[in-house]
CSV table of N, CA and C in Angstrom, one decimal:
chain,number,residue,atom,x,y,z
A,1,MET,N,0.7,-1.2,0.1
A,1,MET,CA,0.3,0.1,0.1
A,1,MET,C,0.9,1.2,0.1
A,2,GLU,N,0.5,2.6,-0.8
A,2,GLU,CA,1.4,3.5,-0.9
A,2,GLU,C,0.8,4.5,0.4
A,3,SER,N,2.1,5.1,0.7
A,3,SER,CA,1.6,5.9,2.0
A,3,SER,C,1.3,7.4,1.4
A,4,PHE,N,1.2,8.3,2.0
A,4,PHE,CA,0.6,9.4,1.7
A,4,PHE,C,1.8,10.5,1.4
A,5,SER,N,1.5,11.1,0.6
A,5,SER,CA,2.5,12.4,0.3
A,5,SER,C,2.4,13.5,1.2
A,6,THR,N,3.3,14.2,1.3
A,6,THR,CA,3.3,15.6,2.0
A,6,THR,C,2.1,16.5,1.1
A,7,GLU,N,2.0,16.2,-0.2
A,7,GLU,CA,1.2,16.9,-0.8
A,7,GLU,C,-0.1,16.7,-0.5
A,8,ASP,N,-0.7,15.2,-0.5
A,8,ASP,CA,-1.9,14.7,0.1
A,8,ASP,C,-2.0,15.1,1.2
A,9,LEU,N,-1.3,14.9,2.1
A,9,LEU,CA,-1.6,15.3,3.7
A,9,LEU,C,-2.1,16.8,3.6
A,10,SER,N,-1.1,17.6,3.1
A,10,SER,CA,-1.6,19.0,2.8
A,10,SER,C,-2.9,19.6,2.3
A,11,THR,N,-3.5,18.6,1.3
A,11,THR,CA,-4.6,18.7,0.8
A,11,THR,C,-5.7,18.3,1.7
A,12,ILE,N,-5.5,17.0,2.2
A,12,ILE,CA,-6.3,16.4,3.2
A,12,ILE,C,-6.4,17.9,4.1
A,13,GLY,N,-5.5,18.1,4.9
A,13,GLY,CA,-5.4,19.1,6.1
A,13,GLY,C,-6.5,20.1,5.6
A,14,GLY,N,-6.0,21.0,4.3
A,14,GLY,CA,-6.9,22.0,4.3
A,14,GLY,C,-8.2,21.9,3.7
A,15,ILE,N,-8.5,20.4,3.5
A,15,ILE,CA,-10.0,20.5,3.1
A,15,ILE,C,-10.7,20.5,4.6
A,16,ALA,N,-10.3,19.6,5.4
A,16,ALA,CA,-10.6,19.8,6.9
A,16,ALA,C,-10.7,21.0,7.4
A,17,THR,N,-9.9,22.0,7.4
A,17,THR,CA,-10.0,22.8,8.1
A,17,THR,C,-10.9,23.6,7.2
A,18,VAL,N,-10.9,24.3,6.0
A,18,VAL,CA,-12.2,24.7,5.3
A,18,VAL,C,-13.2,24.3,5.6
A,19,SER,N,-13.7,23.0,5.7
A,19,SER,CA,-14.8,22.1,5.9
A,19,SER,C,-15.4,22.4,7.4
A,20,LEU,N,-14.3,22.8,8.4
A,20,LEU,CA,-14.7,23.0,9.6
A,20,LEU,C,-15.3,24.7,9.8
A,21,LEU,N,-14.3,25.4,9.2
A,21,LEU,CA,-14.7,26.9,9.4
A,21,LEU,C,-15.8,27.2,8.6
A,22,HIS,N,-16.1,26.5,7.8
A,22,HIS,CA,-17.2,26.7,6.4
A,22,HIS,C,-18.6,26.2,7.6
A,23,SER,N,-18.6,25.1,8.7
A,23,SER,CA,-19.9,24.7,9.5
A,23,SER,C,-20.1,25.9,10.5
A,24,PHE,N,-19.1,26.9,10.6
A,24,PHE,CA,-19.4,27.7,11.7
A,24,PHE,C,-20.3,29.0,11.3
A,25,ILE,N,-20.5,29.2,9.7
A,25,ILE,CA,-21.2,30.2,9.1
A,25,ILE,C,-22.6,30.1,9.4
A,26,PRO,N,-23.3,31.1,9.9
A,26,PRO,CA,-24.6,31.1,10.8
A,26,PRO,C,-25.5,30.9,9.9
A,27,THR,N,-25.6,31.3,8.5
A,27,THR,CA,-26.7,30.7,7.5
A,27,THR,C,-26.6,29.2,7.4
A,28,HIS,N,-25.8,28.7,7.9
A,28,HIS,CA,-26.1,27.0,7.9
A,28,HIS,C,-26.8,26.5,9.1
A,29,TRP,N,-26.6,26.9,10.2
A,29,TRP,CA,-27.2,26.6,11.4
A,29,TRP,C,-28.1,27.7,12.0
A,30,LEU,N,-28.2,28.8,11.7
A,30,LEU,CA,-29.0,29.8,12.4
A,30,LEU,C,-30.7,29.7,12.2
A,31,PRO,N,-31.1,29.5,10.9
A,31,PRO,CA,-32.2,29.0,10.7
A,31,PRO,C,-33.1,27.7,11.5
A,32,PHE,N,-31.9,26.7,11.6
A,32,PHE,CA,-32.6,25.5,12.6
A,32,PHE,C,-32.5,26.1,13.8
A,33,SER,N,-31.9,26.9,14.4
A,33,SER,CA,-32.2,27.4,15.9
A,33,SER,C,-33.0,28.2,16.1
A,34,ILE,N,-33.4,29.3,15.1
A,34,ILE,CA,-34.5,30.2,15.5
A,34,ILE,C,-35.7,29.4,15.4
A,35,VAL,N,-36.0,28.3,14.2
A,35,VAL,CA,-37.3,27.4,14.1
A,35,VAL,C,-37.4,26.8,15.3
A,36,GLY,N,-36.2,26.1,16.1
A,36,GLY,CA,-36.5,25.2,17.4
A,36,GLY,C,-36.8,26.1,18.3
A,37,ARG,N,-36.4,27.2,18.5
A,37,ARG,CA,-36.8,28.2,19.7
A,37,ARG,C,-38.3,28.7,19.4
A,38,ALA,N,-38.6,29.0,18.1
A,38,ALA,CA,-39.9,29.0,17.8
A,38,ALA,C,-41.2,27.9,18.1
A,39,GLN,N,-40.5,26.9,18.0
A,39,GLN,CA,-41.3,25.7,18.0
A,39,GLN,C,-41.5,25.3,19.7
A,40,LYS,N,-40.6,25.6,20.4
A,40,LYS,CA,-40.4,25.5,21.9
A,40,LYS,C,-41.6,26.3,22.7
A,41,ARG,N,-41.4,27.5,21.9
A,41,ARG,CA,-42.3,28.9,22.5
A,41,ARG,C,-44.0,28.7,22.2
A,42,TRP,N,-43.9,28.0,20.8
A,42,TRP,CA,-45.1,27.6,20.8
A,42,TRP,C,-45.9,26.6,21.6
A,43,ALA,N,-45.1,25.5,21.8
A,43,ALA,CA,-45.6,24.3,22.7
A,43,ALA,C,-46.0,24.6,24.0
A,44,GLN,N,-44.9,25.7,24.5
A,44,GLN,CA,-45.3,26.2,25.5
A,44,GLN,C,-46.5,27.0,26.3
A,45,SER,N,-46.9,27.3,24.9
A,45,SER,CA,-48.2,28.3,25.0
A,45,SER,C,-49.2,27.4,25.0
A,46,PHE,N,-49.0,26.0,24.8
A,46,PHE,CA,-50.6,25.4,25.1
A,46,PHE,C,-50.3,24.7,26.4
A,47,SER,N,-49.3,24.6,27.1
A,47,SER,CA,-49.2,23.9,28.2
A,47,SER,C,-49.8,25.1,29.6
């Protein structure tokens, strides 16, 4: 089996870093957070 070259490891590391940073963009998680809070408040209004 062939081992990874320095260029391969650098590419994999770069992709992992960009993916992680990309997941912190609010447009990806903010809508889910807002909807979850709205549903929680809506459910509490019936109890």
